[in-house]
GROMACS .gro file of C-alpha atoms in nm:
model
  269
    1MET     CA    1  22.041   4.737   9.115
    2LYS     CA    2  21.882   4.822   8.778
    3VAL     CA    3  22.075   5.046   8.542
    4ASP     CA    4  21.981   5.262   8.241
    5LEU     CA    5  22.268   5.476   8.115
    6HIS     CA    6  22.112   5.594   7.787
    7LEU     CA    7  21.806   5.818   7.819
    8HIS     CA    8  21.678   6.124   7.633
    9THR     CA    9  21.464   6.418   7.741
   10ASN     CA   10  21.293   6.708   7.568
   11ALA     CA   11  21.620   6.902   7.574
   12SER     CA   12  21.709   6.709   7.257
   13ASP     CA   13  21.468   6.475   7.080
   14GLY     CA   14  21.283   6.303   7.364
   15THR     CA   15  20.937   6.391   7.492
   16TRP     CA   16  20.982   6.382   7.870
   17THR     CA   17  21.079   6.662   8.102
   18ASN     CA   18  21.325   6.584   8.379
   19GLU     CA   19  21.037   6.556   8.624
   20ILE     CA   20  20.853   6.301   8.411
   21LEU     CA   21  21.173   6.104   8.349
   22LEU     CA   22  21.248   6.089   8.721
   23GLN     CA   23  20.897   5.963   8.788
   24ARG     CA   24  20.944   5.690   8.525
   25ILE     CA   25  21.278   5.597   8.683
   26LYS     CA   26  21.103   5.538   9.014
   27GLU     CA   27  20.812   5.350   8.855
   28HIS     CA   28  21.052   5.109   8.684
   29HIS     CA   29  21.268   5.067   8.996
   30ILE     CA   30  21.582   5.189   8.822
   31THR     CA   31  21.853   5.281   9.071
   32ILE     CA   32  22.133   5.411   8.845
   33PHE     CA   33  22.057   5.627   8.541
   34SER     CA   34  22.200   5.887   8.307
   35ILE     CA   35  22.058   6.151   8.075
   36THR     CA   36  22.247   6.137   7.745
   37ASP     CA   37  22.075   6.396   7.527
   38HIS     CA   38  22.213   6.465   7.182
   39ASN     CA   39  22.482   6.735   7.189
   40THR     CA   40  22.340   6.915   7.492
   41ILE     CA   41  22.389   6.888   7.867
   42GLU     CA   42  22.108   7.130   7.953
   43ASN     CA   43  21.878   6.879   8.122
   44ALA     CA   44  22.165   6.654   8.227
   45LEU     CA   45  22.285   6.931   8.458
   46LEU     CA   46  21.939   7.038   8.571
   47MET     CA   47  21.859   6.681   8.679
   48ARG     CA   48  22.128   6.710   8.947
   49GLU     CA   49  21.916   6.975   9.116
   50ILE     CA   50  21.599   6.766   9.142
   51CYS     CA   51  21.727   6.410   9.177
   52ASP     CA   52  21.764   6.377   9.552
   53GLU     CA   53  21.585   6.045   9.586
   54PRO     CA   54  21.747   5.812   9.841
   55GLY     CA   55  21.878   5.499   9.674
   56ILE     CA   56  21.891   5.652   9.324
   57VAL     CA   57  22.226   5.737   9.165
   58TYR     CA   58  22.224   5.992   8.884
   59ILE     CA   59  22.517   6.035   8.643
   60PRO     CA   60  22.514   6.328   8.397
   61GLY     CA   61  22.595   6.223   8.042
   62VAL     CA   62  22.571   6.333   7.680
   63GLU     CA   63  22.551   6.170   7.336
   64LEU     CA   64  22.791   6.341   7.098
   65SER     CA   65  22.771   6.323   6.720
   66CYS     CA   66  23.088   6.267   6.518
   67ARG     CA   67  23.197   6.131   6.182
   68HIS     CA   68  23.426   5.845   6.089
   69ALA     CA   69  23.489   5.677   5.754
   70GLY     CA   70  23.210   5.877   5.590
   71LYS     CA   71  22.941   5.792   5.847
   72GLU     CA   72  22.784   5.958   6.148
   73TYR     CA   73  22.853   5.788   6.480
   74HIS     CA   74  22.753   5.864   6.837
   75ILE     CA   75  22.969   5.874   7.148
   76THR     CA   76  22.804   5.859   7.489
   77ALA     CA   77  23.019   6.039   7.744
   78TYR     CA   78  23.013   6.022   8.123
   79ALA     CA   79  23.205   6.161   8.422
   80PHE     CA   80  23.316   6.475   8.237
   81ASP     CA   81  23.367   6.825   8.374
   82PRO     CA   82  23.063   7.015   8.242
   83ALA     CA   83  23.252   7.343   8.267
   84ALA     CA   84  23.538   7.228   8.043
   85THR     CA   85  23.582   7.492   7.772
   86ASP     CA   86  23.661   7.251   7.488
   87LEU     CA   87  23.356   7.039   7.568
   88ARG     CA   88  23.132   7.345   7.584
   89ASN     CA   89  23.267   7.462   7.250
   90LEU     CA   90  23.206   7.119   7.097
   91LEU     CA   91  22.846   7.114   7.219
   92ALA     CA   92  22.780   7.460   7.077
   93SER     CA   93  22.948   7.375   6.747
   94ASN     CA   94  22.755   7.049   6.708
   95GLN     CA   95  22.428   7.231   6.768
   96GLN     CA   96  22.517   7.483   6.498
   97ILE     CA   97  22.610   7.204   6.257
   98LEU     CA   98  22.279   7.031   6.326
   99ASP     CA   99  22.085   7.355   6.274
  100ARG     CA  100  22.259   7.419   5.940
  101TRP     CA  101  22.186   7.064   5.828
  102LEU     CA  102  21.818   7.091   5.920
  103GLN     CA  103  21.797   7.420   5.732
  104ALA     CA  104  21.956   7.263   5.423
  105VAL     CA  105  21.720   6.964   5.435
  106MET     CA  106  21.422   7.195   5.470
  107GLU     CA  107  21.537   7.406   5.175
  108TYR     CA  108  21.540   7.089   4.967
  109THR     CA  109  21.204   6.971   5.101
  110ALA     CA  110  21.039   7.308   5.034
  111ALA     CA  111  21.159   7.301   4.674
  112ALA     CA  112  21.072   6.934   4.623
  113THR     CA  113  20.718   6.957   4.761
  114GLY     CA  114  20.611   7.318   4.713
  115ALA     CA  115  20.414   7.271   5.035
  116PHE     CA  116  20.566   7.554   5.238
  117THR     CA  117  20.806   7.844   5.237
  118LEU     CA  118  21.120   7.873   5.443
  119GLU     CA  119  20.968   8.177   5.613
  120GLN     CA  120  20.678   7.961   5.732
  121TYR     CA  121  20.927   7.713   5.870
  122ARG     CA  122  21.129   7.988   6.037
  123GLN     CA  123  20.820   8.122   6.215
  124TYR     CA  124  20.701   7.779   6.330
  125GLU     CA  125  20.712   7.736   6.709
  126ASN     CA  126  20.816   7.386   6.800
  127ASP     CA  127  20.665   7.208   7.100
  128ARG     CA  128  20.961   7.027   7.254
  129SER     CA  129  20.732   6.792   7.447
  130ARG     CA  130  20.655   6.617   7.115
  131GLY     CA  131  21.013   6.499   7.079
  132GLY     CA  132  21.194   6.482   6.748
  133ASN     CA  133  21.293   6.824   6.617
  134LYS     CA  134  21.140   7.138   6.470
  135ALA     CA  135  21.163   7.015   6.111
  136ILE     CA  136  20.992   6.682   6.182
  137ASN     CA  137  20.706   6.837   6.377
  138PHE     CA  138  20.656   7.114   6.119
  139LEU     CA  139  20.629   6.862   5.835
  140LEU     CA  140  20.398   6.639   6.040
  141ASP     CA  141  20.166   6.931   6.111
  142LEU     CA  142  20.158   7.026   5.743
  143GLY     CA  143  20.081   6.668   5.643
  144VAL     CA  144  20.392   6.653   5.426
  145ILE     CA  145  20.499   6.343   5.618
  146ALA     CA  146  20.290   6.092   5.811
  147THR     CA  147  20.560   5.967   6.048
  148TRP     CA  148  20.904   6.079   6.159
  149GLU     CA  149  21.054   5.826   5.916
  150GLY     CA  150  20.919   6.041   5.633
  151PHE     CA  151  21.164   6.312   5.733
  152ILE     CA  152  21.451   6.065   5.708
  153LYS     CA  153  21.359   6.000   5.344
  154TYR     CA  154  21.365   6.371   5.258
  155ALA     CA  155  21.694   6.409   5.445
  156PHE     CA  156  21.845   6.120   5.249
  157ASP     CA  157  21.709   6.243   4.916
  158SER     CA  158  21.848   6.591   4.983
  159GLY     CA  159  22.202   6.458   4.975
  160ARG     CA  160  22.295   6.685   5.265
  161THR     CA  161  22.506   6.558   5.552
  162ALA     CA  162  22.571   6.706   5.894
  163GLU     CA  163  22.946   6.758   5.892
  164PHE     CA  164  23.018   6.684   6.256
  165PRO     CA  165  23.383   6.672   6.368
  166GLY     CA  166  23.590   6.358   6.336
  167ALA     CA  167  23.559   6.083   6.593
  168ALA     CA  168  23.917   6.116   6.717
  169ALA     CA  169  23.870   6.487   6.791
  170VAL     CA  170  23.542   6.429   6.975
  171ILE     CA  171  23.688   6.144   7.181
  172GLU     CA  172  23.992   6.354   7.272
  173THR     CA  173  23.768   6.643   7.377
  174VAL     CA  174  23.576   6.414   7.612
  175LYS     CA  175  23.900   6.285   7.761
  176ARG     CA  176  24.039   6.635   7.811
  177ALA     CA  177  23.721   6.711   8.005
  178GLY     CA  178  23.798   6.413   8.229
  179GLY     CA  179  23.521   6.205   8.072
  180ARG     CA  180  23.478   5.849   7.952
  181PRO     CA  181  23.394   5.821   7.579
  182ILE     CA  182  23.184   5.514   7.494
  183LEU     CA  183  23.089   5.400   7.143
  184ALA     CA  184  22.708   5.401   7.152
  185HIS     CA  185  22.494   5.122   7.002
  186PRO     CA  186  22.757   4.962   6.776
  187SER     CA  187  22.495   4.751   6.595
  188VAL     CA  188  22.306   5.055   6.462
  189TYR     CA  189  22.545   5.200   6.207
  190ALA     CA  190  22.545   4.922   5.947
  191GLY     CA  191  22.230   4.746   6.062
  192ARG     CA  192  22.441   4.454   6.183
  193PRO     CA  193  22.691   4.376   6.458
  194MET     CA  194  23.029   4.543   6.418
  195GLU     CA  195  23.319   4.314   6.340
  196ASP     CA  196  23.645   4.283   6.534
  197LYS     CA  197  23.840   4.490   6.283
  198GLU     CA  198  23.583   4.770   6.296
  199LEU     CA  199  23.582   4.776   6.674
  200ALA     CA  200  23.962   4.771   6.674
  201GLU     CA  201  23.956   5.097   6.477
  202TRP     CA  202  23.759   5.254   6.761
  203ILE     CA  203  24.017   5.142   7.013
  204GLU     CA  204  24.276   5.322   6.801
  205LEU     CA  205  24.051   5.628   6.801
  206GLY     CA  206  24.054   5.622   7.181
  207ILE     CA  207  23.720   5.493   7.308
  208ALA     CA  208  23.703   5.381   7.670
  209GLY     CA  209  23.428   5.125   7.615
  210LEU     CA  210  23.125   4.995   7.426
  211GLU     CA  211  22.753   5.021   7.486
  212CYS     CA  212  22.707   4.644   7.483
  213PHE     CA  213  22.346   4.643   7.605
  214HIS     CA  214  22.106   4.829   7.374
  215PRO     CA  215  21.775   4.749   7.198
  216SER     CA  216  21.958   4.725   6.865
  217ALA     CA  217  22.159   4.428   6.994
  218ALA     CA  218  21.863   4.194   7.026
  219ALA     CA  219  22.037   3.858   7.000
  220GLN     CA  220  22.220   3.726   7.305
  221ALA     CA  221  22.507   3.610   7.084
  222GLU     CA  222  22.548   3.968   6.962
  223VAL     CA  223  22.561   4.104   7.316
  224GLN     CA  224  22.805   3.832   7.418
  225PHE     CA  225  23.032   3.919   7.127
  226TYR     CA  226  23.057   4.279   7.249
  227LEU     CA  227  23.108   4.169   7.609
  228ASP     CA  228  23.387   3.933   7.511
  229PHE     CA  229  23.552   4.204   7.302
  230CYS     CA  230  23.543   4.449   7.592
  231ARG     CA  231  23.688   4.198   7.835
  232LYS     CA  232  23.961   4.100   7.592
  233HIS     CA  233  24.065   4.462   7.539
  234ASP     CA  234  23.997   4.587   7.894
  235LEU     CA  235  23.720   4.824   7.784
  236MET     CA  236  23.430   4.956   7.987
  237ILE     CA  237  23.088   4.797   7.943
  238THR     CA  238  22.775   5.013   7.950
  239GLY     CA  239  22.416   4.990   7.834
  240GLY     CA  240  22.078   5.154   7.826
  241SER     CA  241  21.737   5.169   7.669
  242ASP     CA  242  21.790   5.474   7.445
  243CYS     CA  243  21.437   5.567   7.548
  244HIS     CA  244  21.299   5.890   7.396
  245GLY     CA  245  20.971   5.888   7.585
  246GLU     CA  246  20.678   5.876   7.344
  247PHE     CA  247  20.881   5.968   7.036
  248GLY     CA  248  21.013   5.748   6.760
  249ARG     CA  249  21.055   5.378   6.813
  250ARG     CA  250  20.896   5.397   7.160
  251ARG     CA  251  21.184   5.220   7.328
  252THR     CA  252  21.086   5.123   7.679
  253ILE     CA  253  21.277   5.268   7.970
  254GLY     CA  254  21.472   5.001   8.153
  255GLN     CA  255  21.480   4.766   7.852
  256PRO     CA  256  21.694   4.571   7.805
  257GLU     CA  257  21.711   4.491   8.173
  258ILE     CA  258  22.060   4.570   8.300
  259THR     CA  259  22.198   4.530   8.649
  260LEU     CA  260  22.508   4.684   8.802
  261GLU     CA  261  22.681   4.346   8.793
  262MET     CA  262  22.640   4.329   8.414
  263ILE     CA  263  22.832   4.648   8.335
  264ARG     CA  264  23.189   4.758   8.401
  265THR     CA  265  23.283   5.122   8.454
  266ASP     CA  266  23.505   5.333   8.676
  267PHE     CA  267  23.256   5.617   8.717
  268ILE     CA  268  22.988   5.451   8.929
  269GLY     CA  269  23.082   5.454   9.296
   0.00000   0.00000   0.00000
């Protein structure tokens, strides 16, 4: 049984609707999957209404932004109560934080380039099927940037940060909602595999597992290190493609190839 527990739709920064994603799931013979959009469960909940395919198991999820030791990190969460008040409040708050950050970055970019006014940006209607976000697509259409990476440079140069809540608070919120908080793509944050002492900090913060299988962990030795760590500390093992459809790095759905036997969770029946 093929598994992909990290997928994005056009409810956050992916390009696919739920219908397109479900079609891709069938085309790639994936039998267990999850939508983990950034800080929203809009499409994750809607997928439950259309995914009635025999032999396909769908698990609603979400990818939550948080901060730890001065960096932004992501927690993929599964098996939570979507009606939990604290979780709903966290989702709404994270969206507001993201919106304020985008506005601050665009204020800087407008001043730095002189290419647009904030009123022009405000009036811009974003096409969610393009993926990314409103700021990226606006700057692409103006020709201020040539690729989405150009936005990252302006964001970095602006010096602004999205002040998401601390990791411990986010993890606790997931747990109070009955969910399983997983540290997403541990090799992404420093551009290298995390070390034992770094991962141990996340155990102290309360994670239930690691996303051991992810495109960022390309070397088998890297994957094995995470697997061994999880087994040693009795943590859950998850994985997924982090596919955003046609946006960004064009990660391929179902890659890396993961089977049910390769992961370890308590939320897949």
